[in-house]
Tab-separated table of N, CA and C in Angstrom:
chain	number	residue	atom	x	y	z
A	1	MET	N	19.190	84.160	21.495
A	1	MET	CA	18.956	83.044	20.603
A	1	MET	C	17.879	83.436	19.594
A	2	ALA	N	18.139	83.133	18.334
A	2	ALA	CA	17.181	83.455	17.275
A	2	ALA	C	15.938	82.586	17.391
A	3	LYS	N	14.838	83.156	17.050
A	3	LYS	CA	13.568	82.461	17.104
A	3	LYS	C	13.433	81.536	15.894
A	4	ALA	N	13.173	80.273	16.121
A	4	ALA	CA	12.996	79.312	15.029
A	4	ALA	C	11.581	79.435	14.489
A	5	GLY	N	11.422	79.067	13.257
A	5	GLY	CA	10.087	79.113	12.666
A	5	GLY	C	10.148	79.433	11.194
A	6	ARG	N	9.043	79.821	10.697
A	6	ARG	CA	8.903	80.121	9.275
A	6	ARG	C	9.649	81.405	8.917
A	7	PRO	N	10.445	81.376	7.844
A	7	PRO	CA	11.147	82.597	7.439
A	7	PRO	C	10.151	83.632	6.908
A	8	PRO	N	10.480	84.917	7.016
A	8	PRO	CA	9.560	85.946	6.523
A	8	PRO	C	9.338	85.802	5.012
A	9	SER	N	8.113	86.001	4.582
A	9	SER	CA	7.756	85.880	3.170
A	9	SER	C	8.129	87.146	2.422
A	10	LYS	N	8.577	86.987	1.191
A	10	LYS	CA	8.921	88.118	0.338
A	10	LYS	C	7.943	88.248	-0.820
A	11	ASN	N	6.861	87.481	-0.768
A	11	ASN	CA	5.830	87.559	-1.797
A	11	ASN	C	4.484	87.226	-1.165
A	12	VAL	N	3.431	87.184	-1.956
A	12	VAL	CA	2.096	86.885	-1.425
A	12	VAL	C	1.465	85.740	-2.208
A	13	ASP	N	0.572	85.007	-1.549
A	13	ASP	CA	-0.150	83.925	-2.208
A	13	ASP	C	-1.547	84.367	-2.625
A	14	TYR	N	-1.977	85.516	-2.157
A	14	TYR	CA	-3.352	85.966	-2.360
A	14	TYR	C	-3.392	87.486	-2.417
A	15	PHE	N	-4.259	88.016	-3.245
A	15	PHE	CA	-4.581	89.433	-3.181
A	15	PHE	C	-6.087	89.577	-3.380
A	16	PRO	N	-6.694	90.609	-2.786
A	16	PRO	CA	-8.152	90.741	-2.907
A	16	PRO	C	-8.551	91.184	-4.308
A	17	HIS	N	-9.692	90.747	-4.731
A	17	HIS	CA	-10.266	91.173	-6.012
A	17	HIS	C	-11.516	91.972	-5.667
A	18	HIS	N	-11.381	93.268	-5.709
A	18	HIS	CA	-12.479	94.139	-5.314
A	18	HIS	C	-13.626	94.066	-6.316
A	19	CYS	N	-14.816	94.240	-5.834
A	19	CYS	CA	-16.016	94.188	-6.676
A	19	CYS	C	-16.235	95.476	-7.449
A	20	LYS	N	-15.728	96.574	-6.939
A	20	LYS	CA	-15.873	97.871	-7.614
A	20	LYS	C	-14.537	98.235	-8.238
A	21	ASP	N	-14.564	98.517	-9.547
A	21	ASP	CA	-13.345	98.875	-10.270
A	21	ASP	C	-12.828	100.236	-9.826
A	22	ASP	N	-11.497	100.359	-9.799
A	22	ASP	CA	-10.945	101.669	-9.502
A	22	ASP	C	-10.824	102.465	-10.800
A	23	GLN	N	-10.488	103.742	-10.678
A	23	GLN	CA	-10.459	104.642	-11.832
A	23	GLN	C	-9.464	104.193	-12.905
A	24	LYS	N	-8.290	103.737	-12.476
A	24	LYS	CA	-7.284	103.329	-13.454
A	24	LYS	C	-7.740	102.098	-14.222
A	25	LEU	N	-8.389	101.160	-13.547
A	25	LEU	CA	-8.885	99.976	-14.245
A	25	LEU	C	-9.960	100.360	-15.250
A	26	LYS	N	-10.790	101.329	-14.935
A	26	LYS	CA	-11.812	101.790	-15.889
A	26	LYS	C	-11.160	102.349	-17.146
A	27	VAL	N	-10.097	103.124	-16.982
A	27	VAL	CA	-9.378	103.680	-18.138
A	27	VAL	C	-8.729	102.555	-18.942
A	28	ILE	N	-8.106	101.608	-18.253
A	28	ILE	CA	-7.460	100.471	-18.931
A	28	ILE	C	-8.487	99.688	-19.734
A	29	GLN	N	-9.649	99.418	-19.158
A	29	GLN	CA	-10.687	98.671	-19.867
A	29	GLN	C	-11.207	99.453	-21.066
A	30	ARG	N	-11.352	100.754	-20.934
A	30	ARG	CA	-11.827	101.564	-22.050
A	30	ARG	C	-10.837	101.530	-23.210
A	31	ARG	N	-9.544	101.605	-22.886
A	31	ARG	CA	-8.521	101.617	-23.943
A	31	ARG	C	-8.269	100.238	-24.544
A	32	TYR	N	-8.240	99.210	-23.702
A	32	TYR	CA	-7.753	97.907	-24.149
A	32	TYR	C	-8.759	96.770	-24.022
A	33	GLY	N	-9.966	97.061	-23.550
A	33	GLY	CA	-11.000	96.028	-23.464
A	33	GLY	C	-10.628	94.912	-22.497
A	34	SER	N	-11.038	93.710	-22.854
A	34	SER	CA	-10.813	92.568	-21.959
A	34	SER	C	-9.329	92.224	-21.815
A	35	GLN	N	-8.529	92.516	-22.837
A	35	GLN	CA	-7.083	92.282	-22.712
A	35	GLN	C	-6.492	93.195	-21.635
A	36	GLY	N	-6.986	94.418	-21.533
A	36	GLY	CA	-6.516	95.333	-20.504
A	36	GLY	C	-6.898	94.853	-19.116
A	37	TYR	N	-8.108	94.339	-18.990
A	37	TYR	CA	-8.568	93.792	-17.708
A	37	TYR	C	-7.684	92.619	-17.297
A	38	GLU	N	-7.408	91.743	-18.262
A	38	GLU	CA	-6.545	90.595	-17.973
A	38	GLU	C	-5.139	91.056	-17.599
A	39	ALA	N	-4.592	92.004	-18.347
A	39	ALA	CA	-3.246	92.506	-18.053
A	39	ALA	C	-3.193	93.113	-16.652
A	40	PHE	N	-4.215	93.882	-16.283
A	40	PHE	CA	-4.271	94.510	-14.965
A	40	PHE	C	-4.106	93.472	-13.865
A	41	TYR	N	-4.873	92.386	-13.938
A	41	TYR	CA	-4.799	91.373	-12.890
A	41	TYR	C	-3.568	90.480	-13.015
A	42	ARG	N	-3.105	90.225	-14.216
A	42	ARG	CA	-1.879	89.431	-14.362
A	42	ARG	C	-0.664	90.207	-13.840
A	43	ILE	N	-0.670	91.516	-14.022
A	43	ILE	CA	0.416	92.334	-13.468
A	43	ILE	C	0.382	92.259	-11.945
A	44	ARG	N	-0.803	92.326	-11.354
A	44	ARG	CA	-0.915	92.184	-9.900
A	44	ARG	C	-0.410	90.821	-9.445
A	45	GLU	N	-0.756	89.782	-10.191
A	45	GLU	CA	-0.271	88.438	-9.851
A	45	GLU	C	1.246	88.385	-9.910
A	46	ALA	N	1.820	88.958	-10.978
A	46	ALA	CA	3.275	88.945	-11.144
A	46	ALA	C	3.953	89.724	-10.017
A	47	LEU	N	3.388	90.872	-9.641
A	47	LEU	CA	3.948	91.657	-8.540
A	47	LEU	C	3.837	90.915	-7.219
A	48	GLY	N	2.723	90.244	-7.006
A	48	GLY	CA	2.537	89.497	-5.773
A	48	GLY	C	3.506	88.348	-5.641
A	49	ASP	N	3.877	87.759	-6.760
A	49	ASP	CA	4.783	86.611	-6.745
A	49	ASP	C	6.247	87.017	-6.762
A	50	ALA	N	6.532	88.265	-7.086
A	50	ALA	CA	7.920	88.740	-7.178
A	50	ALA	C	8.460	89.087	-5.800
A	51	GLU	N	9.718	88.765	-5.575
A	51	GLU	CA	10.350	89.126	-4.308
A	51	GLU	C	10.323	90.641	-4.134
A	52	TYR	N	9.898	91.056	-2.967
A	52	TYR	CA	9.757	92.465	-2.621
A	52	TYR	C	8.821	93.203	-3.580
A	53	HIS	N	7.984	92.473	-4.309
A	53	HIS	CA	6.958	93.034	-5.202
A	53	HIS	C	7.571	93.949	-6.265
A	54	ARG	N	8.696	93.518	-6.807
A	54	ARG	CA	9.379	94.279	-7.858
A	54	ARG	C	9.598	93.382	-9.064
A	55	ILE	N	9.254	93.916	-10.229
A	55	ILE	CA	9.493	93.207	-11.482
A	55	ILE	C	10.599	93.961	-12.209
A	56	ASN	N	11.669	93.263	-12.549
A	56	ASN	CA	12.793	93.881	-13.238
A	56	ASN	C	12.523	93.858	-14.738
A	57	LEU	N	12.332	95.033	-15.315
A	57	LEU	CA	12.144	95.131	-16.758
A	57	LEU	C	13.373	95.746	-17.415
A	58	GLY	N	14.501	95.647	-16.729
A	58	GLY	CA	15.732	96.273	-17.187
A	58	GLY	C	16.494	95.510	-18.242
A	59	ASN	N	16.068	94.283	-18.543
A	59	ASN	CA	16.762	93.557	-19.611
A	59	ASN	C	15.756	92.773	-20.454
A	60	ASP	N	16.191	92.393	-21.639
A	60	ASP	CA	15.302	91.745	-22.603
A	60	ASP	C	14.716	90.438	-22.091
A	61	LEU	N	15.513	89.640	-21.381
A	61	LEU	CA	15.033	88.346	-20.892
A	61	LEU	C	13.906	88.531	-19.876
A	62	GLU	N	14.068	89.446	-18.943
A	62	GLU	CA	13.030	89.699	-17.937
A	62	GLU	C	11.749	90.211	-18.591
A	63	ARG	N	11.885	91.104	-19.566
A	63	ARG	CA	10.699	91.608	-20.269
A	63	ARG	C	9.999	90.478	-21.013
A	64	GLU	N	10.773	89.633	-21.679
A	64	GLU	CA	10.179	88.521	-22.421
A	64	GLU	C	9.469	87.538	-21.486
A	65	MET	N	10.049	87.289	-20.328
A	65	MET	CA	9.410	86.387	-19.357
A	65	MET	C	8.075	86.973	-18.889
A	66	LEU	N	8.041	88.269	-18.621
A	66	LEU	CA	6.789	88.915	-18.225
A	66	LEU	C	5.768	88.827	-19.357
A	67	GLU	N	6.191	89.104	-20.575
A	67	GLU	CA	5.288	89.059	-21.723
A	67	GLU	C	4.700	87.664	-21.914
A	68	MET	N	5.495	86.622	-21.670
A	68	MET	CA	4.993	85.245	-21.795
A	68	MET	C	3.914	84.974	-20.748
A	69	LYS	N	4.093	85.460	-19.530
A	69	LYS	CA	3.115	85.262	-18.458
A	69	LYS	C	1.808	85.997	-18.732
A	70	MET	N	1.888	87.149	-19.368
A	70	MET	CA	0.716	87.999	-19.560
A	70	MET	C	-0.287	87.423	-20.561
A	71	LYS	N	0.175	86.844	-21.624
A	71	LYS	CA	-0.679	86.256	-22.661
A	71	LYS	C	-1.599	87.290	-23.323
A	72	VAL	N	-1.152	88.540	-23.364
A	72	VAL	CA	-1.856	89.588	-24.101
A	72	VAL	C	-0.826	90.358	-24.921
A	73	ASP	N	-1.293	91.183	-25.822
A	73	ASP	CA	-0.437	91.966	-26.710
A	73	ASP	C	0.516	92.856	-25.904
A	74	LYS	N	1.754	92.989	-26.398
A	74	LYS	CA	2.770	93.809	-25.711
A	74	LYS	C	2.293	95.244	-25.510
A	75	LYS	N	1.611	95.798	-26.509
A	75	LYS	CA	1.104	97.166	-26.421
A	75	LYS	C	0.184	97.307	-25.207
A	76	VAL	N	-0.620	96.290	-24.955
A	76	VAL	CA	-1.549	96.308	-23.824
A	76	VAL	C	-0.777	96.232	-22.505
A	77	ILE	N	0.227	95.366	-22.454
A	77	ILE	CA	1.017	95.210	-21.224
A	77	ILE	C	1.657	96.525	-20.828
A	78	TYR	N	2.414	97.123	-21.737
A	78	TYR	CA	3.173	98.319	-21.398
A	78	TYR	C	2.279	99.550	-21.293
A	79	GLY	N	1.160	99.573	-22.022
A	79	GLY	CA	0.177	100.630	-21.854
A	79	GLY	C	-0.466	100.568	-20.487
A	80	THR	N	-0.778	99.356	-20.039
A	80	THR	CA	-1.360	99.148	-18.712
A	80	THR	C	-0.377	99.556	-17.621
A	81	ILE	N	0.873	99.152	-17.768
A	81	ILE	CA	1.896	99.538	-16.789
A	81	ILE	C	2.033	101.061	-16.737
A	82	GLU	N	1.985	101.700	-17.894
A	82	GLU	CA	2.100	103.163	-17.935
A	82	GLU	C	0.941	103.815	-17.176
A	83	ILE	N	-0.270	103.348	-17.403
A	83	ILE	CA	-1.431	103.900	-16.688
A	83	ILE	C	-1.292	103.672	-15.186
A	84	LEU	N	-0.880	102.483	-14.798
A	84	LEU	CA	-0.755	102.159	-13.376
A	84	LEU	C	0.338	102.970	-12.693
A	85	SER	N	1.324	103.422	-13.458
A	85	SER	CA	2.440	104.176	-12.860
A	85	SER	C	2.141	105.652	-12.708
A	86	LEU	N	1.007	106.111	-13.210
A	86	LEU	CA	0.655	107.543	-13.106
A	86	LEU	C	0.230	107.913	-11.707
């Protein structure tokens, strides 16, 4: 018999905000200033809220939805993603 209860979560409601910046965040802040800092944490929020922590950027609608959530310049968003993917 299957165990009743809460279904497994595919996203998170919380992530830690460390007091010491990591190396990639330092580079992002140097290149993009406060917009880069905001993009860094908004990307984490978007990943935390996405099922299986994946954001689909494979089509124009998904990219536009992400850009609307970020509230920073597109150059900053995709530059930040590029740094984080290294």
